[in-house]
Amino acid sequence: MANKMLYPQNTLTRQVVDLSGMWKFSFDFEDKGEERGYQNGLKDYIDMPVPSSFNDFFTDKKSKEYLGDVWYEQTFYADKSWKNKDVDIRFFGCLIKATVWVNGIKLHYHNNGFIPFSVNINDVINYDKINTIVVKLNNILDNTTLPCGEYKVLKDGRKICTPYFDFFNYGGLIRPVKLVITPKDSIIDITLNHELTKQGSITHYDVSHIGRGQVYAEVYDQQGNKVAFSNGTSGELEILNTKLWEVRNAYLYHFVFKVIEGNNVLDEYYLDCGIRTVNVEGNRILINNKAVYFKGFGKHEDADFTGRGYNLAVAKRDFELMKWCGANSFRTSHYPYSEEILQLAEKEGFLVIDELAAVGMLKSTRNAVDAANKNLKVESFFEQDIVKNITINNHLEAVRELVQRDKNYACVVMWSLFNEPDAASSDDCIPYFEKVFNLCKELDVQKRPRSFAHIIASNPKHSKVSYLCDVIMLNRYYGWYLMGGAELEDAMIALDAELSEWDKIGKPVMFTEYGTDNYLGLTKIPAVMWTENYQVEYLEKYHEVFDRHDSIMGEQVWNFADFQTTEGIIRADGNKKGIFTRDRRPKMAAFELRRRWLSLPNDYKRK
Ligand code: GCB
């Protein structure tokens, strides 16, 4: 059966039951869960909130750092009125590999923690009774998982994670789990693509459905007026005088899709989304044929206590703080975010660079530092057979899942297909990248620009795959990981020189990372590294350089907030490059960004 990716909703014909709350939870320290019958129900367990990461609730290291299988259990009552419907369990995000049993029967395995999946349970349900869901999760990383990493075995046999990336490898049921009850004759998927016309717009739609009935499509404006309609599984919805979705000035239309037979509505589904186009022309990124300049952040889904867990209250606060700064965009570094965050971005008119969890495709635990070290021989990631045969397929599947999930959001204006891959050390990356880039283009009917975030070693001279990018995204730390402190002026000369090379390529260039670590409250005159005022000086200098280069079409600072990482000598209880602390207090740099961004129009550098 097709993976039902549509966001679950209650309509005339559909019902959603949220299973969030306390679940039973157990570690599987000896890796014997299945042998002991955990899939039939947990006997020794503790309570665990879902959604959340399990790690930060524990006060002992062994549990917090746990790597391996964990088990979750929840029960639900199955109403007999669901008998002639389809009943699915939708897991919104499970880190990172999940196996699902219902009433002791194994039903599904999924390997991609940041993307939802649905499990149809029609054949195993006990109606009018209590049913049991058991999920086994595994958070071990290797060179085939997205993200990539390794682990180490300690003397006592425990495994600990050694990621090739810079964020804590949180685990758990990090996003909601919901029962979704849909009619047998139902809509499975919807794809929208928009075209601007002299009179307004035309939305081309395509609906897949199963079972009987005819498809009808209608569009309503925000006053509830019907502004377009059509019938058939695919067609055109023409709107006159369309109010377009604009940056920080979003207008959403209410699309209604129905499956009808005679006078009966067999199924009904709504999409609230904006109408806009996105293109690249020369070194400009155009939204509705007008150049836009990206101001904003690389972020993380990361907060106290819940770890990587879905937290709508934190997301809401983050949007308020981003608006306060004058930002208009963010990147979902380094994995697809919760759908509810995209829904907020859609309403708030934020430009989103939607990133896959393809991070750590460079064999190093300190990649930004190592890539800057010219003497280090970095082992090529893409030369490995396992990467050519297995990782690539996982990556392509992740592209399919991401495009299918996020294709209709107007806020999603660009795909980031990798963060800081090893794109310079060997030609082996070329066929791999070509497959990923081509598949993305083929699947996305809106043909959004594609890119990857370039680490410093991937410069105009050495990057082997930048030609595939529609926009160049740069992560740069001149003045921090290299030429920091007293060398800051020289760092800016080096930055300027590199940008002059990128300018020649004729594509839009965007900064997806630049920043410095600093501790709230630490200041000094003159500024030294790790102080708040060093971060301000560094940002001011970067901005002077950006303003001189015509091809720079965006600045996304690293990072919106301090976040948790693996511990180590370059991290002081996490990465401190936040413009806000982890509990969202502003550092000095927040005021500097607000000053700059409120004065830079969204169409800064329009021609
Ligand atoms: C990078 C990575 C990001 C790190 C950042 C840093 O280049 O993309 O994940 O957190 O550098 O602060 O080192």
Coordinates of N, CA, C and O in Angstrom, one line a residue, residues 276-440:
R276 N 2.6 30.8 -5.0 CA 3.8 31.6 -5.3 C 4.6 30.8 -6.3 O 4.4 29.6 -6.5
T277 N 5.6 31.4 -7.0 CA 6.5 30.7 -7.8 C 7.9 31.0 -7.2 O 8.1 31.9 -6.5
V278 N 8.8 30.1 -7.6 CA 10.2 30.3 -7.2 C 11.1 29.9 -8.4 O 10.9 28.9 -9.0
N279 N 12.1 30.8 -8.7 CA 13.0 30.5 -9.8 C 14.4 31.1 -9.5 O 14.5 32.0 -8.6
V280 N 15.3 30.7 -10.2 CA 16.6 31.3 -10.2 C 16.9 31.9 -11.5 O 16.7 31.2 -12.6
E281 N 17.3 33.1 -11.5 CA 17.7 33.8 -12.8 C 19.0 34.5 -12.6 O 19.1 35.4 -11.7
G282 N 20.1 34.1 -13.3 CA 21.4 34.7 -13.1 C 21.8 34.5 -11.6 O 21.6 33.4 -11.1
N283 N 22.2 35.5 -10.9 CA 22.6 35.4 -9.5 C 21.5 35.9 -8.6 O 21.8 36.3 -7.5
R284 N 20.2 35.7 -9.0 CA 19.1 36.1 -8.2 C 18.2 35.0 -7.9 O 18.0 34.1 -8.8
I285 N 17.6 34.9 -6.7 CA 16.5 34.0 -6.4 C 15.2 34.8 -6.4 O 15.1 35.8 -5.8
L286 N 14.3 34.3 -7.3 CA 13.1 35.1 -7.5 C 11.9 34.4 -6.8 O 11.6 33.2 -7.1
I287 N 11.1 35.1 -6.0 CA 9.8 34.6 -5.5 C 8.8 35.5 -6.2 O 8.9 36.8 -6.1
N288 N 7.9 34.9 -6.9 CA 6.9 35.7 -7.7 C 7.6 36.6 -8.7 O 7.2 37.8 -8.8
N289 N 8.7 36.2 -9.3 CA 9.5 36.9 -10.3 C 10.2 38.2 -9.7 O 10.6 39.0 -10.4
K290 N 10.3 38.2 -8.3 CA 11.0 39.4 -7.7 C 12.1 38.8 -6.9 O 12.0 37.8 -6.1
A291 N 13.3 39.5 -7.0 CA 14.5 39.0 -6.2 C 14.2 39.1 -4.7 O 13.6 40.1 -4.2
V292 N 14.6 38.1 -4.0 CA 14.5 38.1 -2.5 C 15.9 37.9 -1.9 O 16.8 37.3 -2.5
Y293 N 16.1 38.5 -0.7 CA 17.3 38.4 0.0 C 17.0 37.6 1.3 O 16.1 38.0 2.0
F294 N 17.7 36.6 1.6 CA 17.4 35.7 2.8 C 18.1 36.3 4.0 O 19.4 36.5 4.0
K295 N 17.4 36.5 5.1 CA 18.0 37.0 6.3 C 17.5 36.0 7.4 O 16.3 35.8 7.5
G296 N 18.4 35.4 8.1 CA 17.8 34.4 9.1 C 18.9 33.5 9.7 O 20.1 33.9 9.9
F297 N 18.5 32.3 9.9 CA 19.3 31.4 10.7 C 19.4 30.0 10.2 O 18.4 29.5 9.6
G298 N 20.4 29.3 10.6 CA 20.4 27.8 10.7 C 19.9 27.5 12.1 O 20.3 28.2 13.0
K299 N 19.1 26.5 12.2 CA 18.5 26.2 13.5 C 18.7 24.8 13.9 O 19.4 24.0 13.1
H300 N 18.2 24.4 15.0 CA 18.1 23.0 15.4 C 16.7 22.8 16.0 O 16.2 23.8 16.6
E301 N 16.2 21.6 16.0 CA 15.1 21.3 16.9 C 15.7 20.8 18.2 O 16.2 19.7 18.2
D302 N 15.8 21.7 19.1 CA 16.7 21.4 20.3 C 16.2 22.3 21.5 O 16.1 23.5 21.3
A303 N 15.9 21.7 22.6 CA 15.5 22.5 23.7 C 15.8 21.7 25.0 O 16.0 20.5 25.0
D304 N 15.8 22.4 26.1 CA 16.0 21.8 27.4 C 14.9 20.7 27.6 O 13.7 20.9 27.3
F305 N 15.3 19.6 28.3 CA 14.4 18.5 28.7 C 13.9 17.7 27.6 O 14.0 16.4 27.6
T306 N 13.3 18.3 26.6 CA 12.7 17.5 25.5 C 13.7 17.1 24.4 O 13.4 16.3 23.5
G307 N 14.9 17.7 24.5 CA 15.9 17.3 23.5 C 15.5 17.7 22.1 O 15.2 18.8 21.8
R308 N 15.4 16.7 21.2 CA 15.0 16.9 19.9 C 13.5 16.8 19.7 O 12.9 16.8 18.6
G309 N 12.8 16.6 20.8 CA 11.3 16.3 20.8 C 10.5 17.5 20.3 O 10.8 18.7 20.6
Y310 N 9.5 17.2 19.6 CA 8.5 18.2 19.0 C 8.0 19.0 20.2 O 7.6 18.5 21.2
N311 N 8.1 20.3 20.0 CA 7.7 21.2 21.1 C 7.1 22.5 20.5 O 7.8 23.4 20.1
L312 N 5.8 22.5 20.4 CA 5.1 23.6 19.6 C 5.3 24.9 20.3 O 5.4 26.0 19.7
A313 N 5.4 24.9 21.7 CA 5.6 26.1 22.4 C 6.9 26.8 22.1 O 7.0 28.0 21.9
V314 N 8.0 25.9 22.1 CA 9.3 26.4 21.7 C 9.3 27.0 20.3 O 9.8 28.0 20.0
A315 N 8.6 26.2 19.4 CA 8.6 26.6 18.0 C 7.9 28.0 17.9 O 8.4 28.9 17.1
K316 N 6.8 28.2 18.6 CA 6.1 29.5 18.6 C 7.0 30.6 19.0 O 7.1 31.7 18.4
R317 N 7.7 30.4 20.2 CA 8.6 31.4 20.7 C 9.7 31.7 19.7 O 10.1 32.9 19.5
D318 N 10.2 30.7 19.0 CA 11.3 30.9 18.0 C 10.8 31.8 16.9 O 11.6 32.6 16.4
F319 N 9.6 31.6 16.4 CA 9.1 32.4 15.4 C 9.0 33.9 15.8 O 9.4 34.8 15.1
E320 N 8.6 34.1 17.1 CA 8.4 35.5 17.6 C 9.8 36.1 17.7 O 10.0 37.3 17.3
L321 N 10.8 35.3 18.1 CA 12.2 35.9 18.2 C 12.8 36.1 16.8 O 13.4 37.2 16.6
M322 N 12.5 35.3 15.9 CA 13.0 35.5 14.6 C 12.4 36.7 14.0 O 13.1 37.5 13.3
K323 N 11.1 36.9 14.2 CA 10.5 38.1 13.7 C 11.0 39.4 14.3 O 11.2 40.4 13.7
W324 N 11.3 39.3 15.6 CA 11.8 40.4 16.4 C 13.2 40.8 15.8 O 13.5 42.0 15.7
C325 N 14.0 39.8 15.3 CA 15.3 40.1 14.7 C 15.1 40.7 13.3 O 16.1 41.1 12.7
G326 N 14.0 40.6 12.7 CA 13.8 41.0 11.3 C 14.2 39.9 10.4 O 14.4 40.2 9.2
A327 N 14.2 38.7 10.8 CA 14.6 37.6 9.9 C 13.4 37.2 9.0 O 12.2 37.5 9.3
N328 N 13.7 36.6 7.9 CA 12.6 36.2 7.0 C 12.8 34.7 6.5 O 12.1 34.3 5.6
S329 N 13.8 34.0 7.1 CA 14.1 32.7 6.6 C 14.8 31.8 7.6 O 15.4 32.4 8.6
F330 N 14.8 30.5 7.4 CA 15.7 29.6 8.1 C 15.9 28.4 7.3 O 15.2 28.1 6.4
R331 N 17.0 27.7 7.7 CA 17.3 26.4 7.1 C 17.0 25.3 8.2 O 17.3 25.5 9.4
T332 N 16.4 24.2 7.7 CA 16.0 23.1 8.7 C 17.3 22.3 8.9 O 17.3 21.0 8.7
S333 N 18.4 22.9 9.3 CA 19.6 22.2 9.6 C 19.4 21.3 10.8 O 18.8 21.7 11.8
H334 N 19.8 20.1 10.8 CA 20.4 19.3 9.7 C 19.5 18.1 9.4 O 20.0 17.0 9.2
Y335 N 18.2 18.3 9.3 CA 17.2 17.2 9.1 C 15.9 17.8 8.9 O 15.6 19.0 9.2
P336 N 15.0 17.1 8.3 CA 13.6 17.7 8.1 C 12.9 17.9 9.4 O 13.0 17.1 10.3
Y337 N 12.4 19.1 9.6 CA 11.7 19.5 10.8 C 10.3 19.0 10.9 O 9.7 18.6 9.9
S338 N 9.7 19.1 12.1 CA 8.3 18.7 12.3 C 7.4 19.5 11.3 O 7.7 20.7 11.1
E339 N 6.4 18.8 10.8 CA 5.5 19.5 9.8 C 4.8 20.7 10.4 O 4.6 21.7 9.7
E340 N 4.6 20.7 11.7 CA 3.9 21.8 12.3 C 4.8 23.1 12.3 O 4.2 24.2 12.3
I341 N 6.1 22.9 12.2 CA 7.0 24.1 12.1 C 6.8 24.7 10.7 O 6.8 25.9 10.5
L342 N 6.7 23.8 9.7 CA 6.5 24.3 8.3 C 5.2 25.0 8.2 O 5.0 26.0 7.5
Q343 N 4.2 24.5 8.9 CA 2.8 25.1 8.9 C 2.9 26.5 9.4 O 2.2 27.4 9.0
L344 N 3.7 26.7 10.5 CA 3.9 28.0 11.1 C 4.6 28.9 10.1 O 4.2 30.1 9.9
A345 N 5.6 28.4 9.4 CA 6.4 29.2 8.4 C 5.5 29.6 7.3 O 5.6 30.7 6.7
E346 N 4.6 28.7 6.9 CA 3.7 29.0 5.8 C 2.8 30.2 6.1 O 2.6 31.1 5.3
K347 N 2.3 30.2 7.4 CA 1.5 31.3 7.8 C 2.2 32.6 8.0 O 1.7 33.7 7.8
E348 N 3.5 32.5 8.5 CA 4.3 33.7 8.8 C 5.0 34.2 7.6 O 5.7 35.2 7.7
G349 N 5.0 33.5 6.5 CA 5.7 34.0 5.3 C 7.2 33.9 5.4 O 8.0 34.7 4.8
F350 N 7.7 32.8 6.1 CA 9.1 32.6 6.2 C 9.6 31.7 5.0 O 8.9 30.8 4.6
L351 N 10.8 32.0 4.5 CA 11.4 31.2 3.4 C 12.1 30.1 4.1 O 13.0 30.3 5.0
V352 N 11.9 28.8 3.7 CA 12.5 27.7 4.3 C 13.4 27.0 3.4 O 13.0 26.7 2.2
I353 N 14.6 26.7 3.8 CA 15.5 25.8 3.0 C 15.4 24.5 3.7 O 15.7 24.3 4.9
D354 N 14.8 23.5 3.0 CA 14.4 22.2 3.6 C 15.5 21.3 3.4 O 15.9 20.9 2.3
E355 N 16.1 20.8 4.6 CA 17.4 20.0 4.5 C 17.1 18.6 4.8 O 16.4 18.3 5.8
L356 N 17.7 17.7 4.1 CA 17.7 16.2 4.4 C 18.7 16.0 5.6 O 19.6 16.8 5.9
A357 N 18.5 14.8 6.2 CA 19.4 14.4 7.3 C 20.8 13.9 6.7 O 21.4 13.0 7.4
A358 N 21.1 14.3 5.5 CA 22.4 13.9 4.9 C 23.5 14.7 5.5 O 24.1 15.6 4.8
V359 N 23.9 14.4 6.7 CA 24.9 15.2 7.4 C 25.9 14.2 8.0 O 25.5 13.1 8.4
G360 N 27.2 14.5 8.0 CA 28.2 13.6 8.5 C 28.8 12.8 7.3 O 29.4 11.7 7.6
M361 N 28.6 13.2 6.1 CA 29.2 12.5 5.0 C 30.6 13.0 4.7 O 31.0 13.3 3.6
L362 N 31.3 13.0 5.8 CA 32.7 13.4 5.8 C 33.2 12.8 7.1 O 32.6 13.0 8.2
K363 N 34.3 11.9 7.0 CA 34.7 11.1 8.1 C 35.5 11.9 9.2 O 36.7 12.0 9.1
S364 N 34.8 12.6 10.0 CA 35.4 13.4 11.0 C 34.4 13.7 12.1 O 33.3 13.9 11.8
T365 N 34.9 13.8 13.3 CA 33.9 14.2 14.4 C 34.0 15.7 14.6 O 33.2 16.2 15.4
R366 N 34.9 16.3 14.0 CA 35.0 17.8 14.2 C 35.1 18.4 12.8 O 36.1 19.1 12.5
N367 N 34.2 18.2 11.9 CA 34.4 18.4 10.5 C 34.8 19.9 10.2 O 35.6 20.0 9.3
A368 N 34.2 20.8 10.8 CA 34.5 22.2 10.4 C 36.0 22.5 10.7 O 36.7 23.1 10.0
V369 N 36.5 21.9 11.8 CA 37.9 22.1 12.2 C 38.8 21.3 11.3 O 39.8 21.8 10.8
D370 N 38.5 20.1 11.2 CA 39.3 19.2 10.4 C 39.4 19.7 8.9 O 40.5 19.6 8.3
A371 N 38.3 20.1 8.4 CA 38.3 20.5 7.0 C 39.2 21.8 6.8 O 39.7 22.0 5.7
A372 N 39.4 22.5 7.9 CA 40.2 23.7 7.7 C 41.7 23.4 7.9 O 42.6 24.2 7.7
N373 N 42.0 22.2 8.3 CA 43.4 21.7 8.6 C 44.0 21.1 7.4 O 43.7 20.0 7.0
K374 N 44.8 21.9 6.7 CA 45.3 21.4 5.4 C 46.2 20.2 5.5 O 46.4 19.5 4.5
N375 N 46.8 19.9 6.7 CA 47.7 18.8 6.8 C 46.9 17.5 7.0 O 47.5 16.4 7.0
L376 N 45.7 17.6 7.3 CA 44.9 16.4 7.7 C 44.5 15.6 6.4 O 44.0 16.2 5.5
K377 N 44.8 14.3 6.4 CA 44.3 13.5 5.2 C 42.9 13.0 5.5 O 42.7 12.2 6.4
V378 N 42.0 13.6 4.9 CA 40.6 13.2 5.1 C 40.3 12.0 4.2 O 40.4 12.1 3.0
E379 N 39.8 10.9 4.8 CA 39.5 9.7 4.1 C 38.2 10.0 3.3 O 37.2 10.5 3.8
S380 N 38.2 9.7 2.0 CA 37.1 10.1 1.2 C 35.9 9.3 1.6 O 35.9 8.0 1.7
F381 N 34.8 9.9 1.8 CA 33.5 9.3 2.2 C 32.9 8.5 1.1 O 32.5 7.3 1.2
F382 N 32.9 9.1 -0.1 CA 32.1 8.5 -1.2 C 32.9 7.4 -1.9 O 32.3 6.8 -2.8
E383 N 34.1 7.2 -1.6 CA 34.9 6.1 -2.2 C 34.5 4.7 -1.6 O 34.8 3.7 -2.2
Q384 N 33.8 4.7 -0.5 CA 33.5 3.4 0.2 C 32.4 2.7 -0.6 O 31.4 3.2 -1.0
D385 N 32.6 1.3 -0.7 CA 31.6 0.5 -1.4 C 30.3 0.6 -0.8 O 29.2 0.6 -1.4
I386 N 30.3 0.6 0.5 CA 29.0 0.5 1.3 C 28.2 1.8 1.0 O 27.0 1.8 0.9
V387 N 28.9 2.9 0.7 CA 28.2 4.2 0.4 C 27.7 4.1 -1.0 O 26.5 4.5 -1.2
K388 N 28.5 3.5 -1.9 CA 28.0 3.4 -3.3 C 26.8 2.5 -3.4 O 26.0 2.7 -4.3
N389 N 26.7 1.5 -2.6 CA 25.7 0.5 -2.8 C 24.5 0.6 -1.8 O 23.4 0.3 -2.2
I390 N 24.7 1.1 -0.6 CA 23.6 1.1 0.4 C 23.2 2.5 0.7 O 22.1 2.9 0.6
T391 N 24.2 3.3 1.1 CA 23.9 4.7 1.6 C 23.1 5.5 0.5 O 22.1 6.1 0.7
I392 N 23.6 5.3 -0.8 CA 22.9 6.0 -1.9 C 21.4 5.7 -1.9 O 20.6 6.6 -2.1
N393 N 21.1 4.4 -1.7 CA 19.7 4.0 -1.8 C 18.9 4.6 -0.6 O 17.7 5.1 -0.8
N394 N 19.5 4.7 0.5 CA 18.8 5.3 1.7 C 18.6 6.8 1.4 O 17.6 7.4 1.7
H395 N 19.6 7.4 0.8 CA 19.6 8.8 0.5 C 18.5 9.1 -0.5 O 17.7 10.1 -0.4
L396 N 18.4 8.3 -1.6 CA 17.4 8.5 -2.6 C 16.0 8.3 -2.0 O 15.1 9.1 -2.3
E397 N 15.8 7.3 -1.2 CA 14.5 7.1 -0.5 C 14.2 8.4 0.4 O 13.0 8.8 0.4
A398 N 15.2 8.9 1.0 CA 15.0 10.1 1.9 C 14.5 11.3 1.0 O 13.7 12.1 1.4
V399 N 15.1 11.4 -0.2 CA 14.6 12.5 -1.1 C 13.2 12.2 -1.5 O 12.4 13.2 -1.4
R400 N 12.8 11.0 -1.8 CA 11.4 10.7 -2.2 C 10.5 11.1 -1.1 O 9.5 11.7 -1.3
E401 N 10.9 10.7 0.1 CA 10.0 10.9 1.3 C 9.9 12.4 1.6 O 8.8 12.9 1.9
L402 N 11.0 13.1 1.5 CA 10.9 14.6 1.8 C 10.1 15.3 0.8 O 9.3 16.2 1.2
V403 N 10.3 15.1 -0.5 CA 9.6 15.8 -1.5 C 8.1 15.5 -1.4 O 7.3 16.4 -1.5
Q404 N 7.8 14.2 -1.1 CA 6.4 13.8 -1.0 C 5.8 14.6 0.2 O 4.7 15.1 0.1
R405 N 6.5 14.6 1.3 CA 5.9 15.3 2.5 C 5.7 16.8 2.3 O 4.7 17.3 2.7
D406 N 6.7 17.4 1.7 CA 6.8 18.9 1.8 C 6.5 19.6 0.5 O 6.6 20.9 0.4
K407 N 6.1 18.9 -0.5 CA 6.0 19.5 -1.9 C 5.0 20.6 -2.0 O 5.2 21.5 -2.9
N408 N 4.0 20.7 -1.2 CA 3.0 21.7 -1.4 C 3.1 22.9 -0.6 O 2.4 23.9 -0.7
Y409 N 4.1 23.0 0.3 CA 4.3 24.2 1.1 C 4.9 25.3 0.3 O 6.0 25.1 -0.3
A410 N 4.3 26.5 0.3 CA 4.8 27.6 -0.4 C 6.1 28.1 0.3 O 7.0 28.6 -0.3
C411 N 6.1 27.9 1.6 CA 7.3 28.4 2.4 C 8.6 27.6 2.0 O 9.7 28.1 2.2
V412 N 8.4 26.3 1.6 CA 9.6 25.6 1.2 C 10.0 26.1 -0.2 O 9.4 25.8 -1.2
V413 N 11.2 26.8 -0.2 CA 11.6 27.4 -1.5 C 12.9 26.8 -2.0 O 13.3 27.2 -3.1
M414 N 13.5 25.9 -1.3 CA 14.8 25.4 -1.7 C 15.0 24.1 -1.0 O 14.5 23.9 0.1
W415 N 15.7 23.1 -1.7 CA 16.1 21.9 -1.0 C 17.6 21.9 -0.8 O 18.4 22.2 -1.6
S416 N 17.9 21.5 0.5 CA 19.3 21.3 0.8 C 19.5 19.8 0.9 O 19.0 19.2 1.8
L417 N 20.3 19.3 -0.1 CA 20.4 17.8 -0.2 C 21.5 17.2 0.6 O 21.5 15.9 0.8
F418 N 22.4 18.0 1.1 CA 23.5 17.5 2.0 C 23.9 18.7 2.9 O 23.9 19.8 2.4
N419 N 24.5 18.4 4.1 CA 25.2 19.4 4.8 C 26.7 19.0 4.9 O 27.0 17.9 5.4
E420 N 27.6 19.8 4.3 CA 29.0 19.6 4.4 C 29.5 18.2 4.1 O 30.2 17.6 4.9
P421 N 29.1 17.7 2.9 CA 29.6 16.5 2.5 C 31.1 16.6 2.0 O 31.5 17.7 1.8
D422 N 31.7 15.5 1.9 CA 33.1 15.5 1.4 C 33.0 15.6 -0.2 O 33.0 14.6 -0.9
A423 N 32.9 16.8 -0.6 CA 32.7 17.0 -2.1 C 33.9 17.5 -2.8 O 33.9 18.0 -3.9
A424 N 35.1 17.3 -2.1 CA 36.3 17.8 -2.8 C 37.5 16.8 -2.8 O 38.4 17.0 -3.6
S425 N 37.4 15.7 -2.0 CA 38.6 14.9 -2.0 C 38.7 13.8 -3.1 O 39.8 13.3 -3.3
S426 N 37.6 13.4 -3.7 CA 37.7 12.4 -4.7 C 36.5 12.6 -5.7 O 35.5 13.1 -5.4
D427 N 36.7 12.0 -6.9 CA 35.7 12.1 -8.0 C 34.5 11.2 -7.7 O 33.5 11.2 -8.3
D428 N 34.7 10.3 -6.7 CA 33.6 9.4 -6.4 C 32.3 10.0 -5.9 O 31.2 9.4 -6.0
C429 N 32.4 11.3 -5.5 CA 31.2 11.9 -5.1 C 30.3 12.3 -6.3 O 29.1 12.4 -6.2
I430 N 30.9 12.4 -7.5 CA 30.1 12.9 -8.6 C 28.9 12.1 -9.0 O 27.8 12.6 -9.0
P431 N 29.1 10.7 -9.2 CA 27.9 10.0 -9.6 C 26.8 9.9 -8.5 O 25.6 10.0 -8.7
Y432 N 27.3 9.9 -7.2 CA 26.4 9.9 -6.1 C 25.5 11.2 -6.1 O 24.3 11.2 -6.0
F433 N 26.2 12.3 -6.2 CA 25.5 13.6 -6.2 C 24.6 13.8 -7.4 O 23.5 14.3 -7.2
E434 N 25.0 13.3 -8.5 CA 24.2 13.4 -9.7 C 22.8 12.7 -9.5 O 21.8 13.2 -9.8
K435 N 22.9 11.5 -8.9 CA 21.7 10.7 -8.7 C 20.8 11.5 -7.7 O 19.5 11.6 -8.0
V436 N 21.3 12.0 -6.7 CA 20.5 12.7 -5.7 C 19.9 14.0 -6.3 O 18.7 14.2 -6.1
F437 N 20.7 14.8 -6.9 CA 20.2 16.0 -7.5 C 19.1 15.7 -8.6 O 18.1 16.4 -8.7
N438 N 19.4 14.7 -9.5 CA 18.5 14.4 -10.6 C 17.1 14.0 -10.0 O 16.1 14.4 -10.5
L439 N 17.2 13.1 -9.0 CA 15.9 12.6 -8.5 C 15.1 13.7 -7.9 O 13.9 13.8 -8.1
C440 N 15.7 14.6 -7.2 CA 15.0 15.7 -6.6 C 14.3 16.5 -7.7 O 13.1 16.9 -7.5

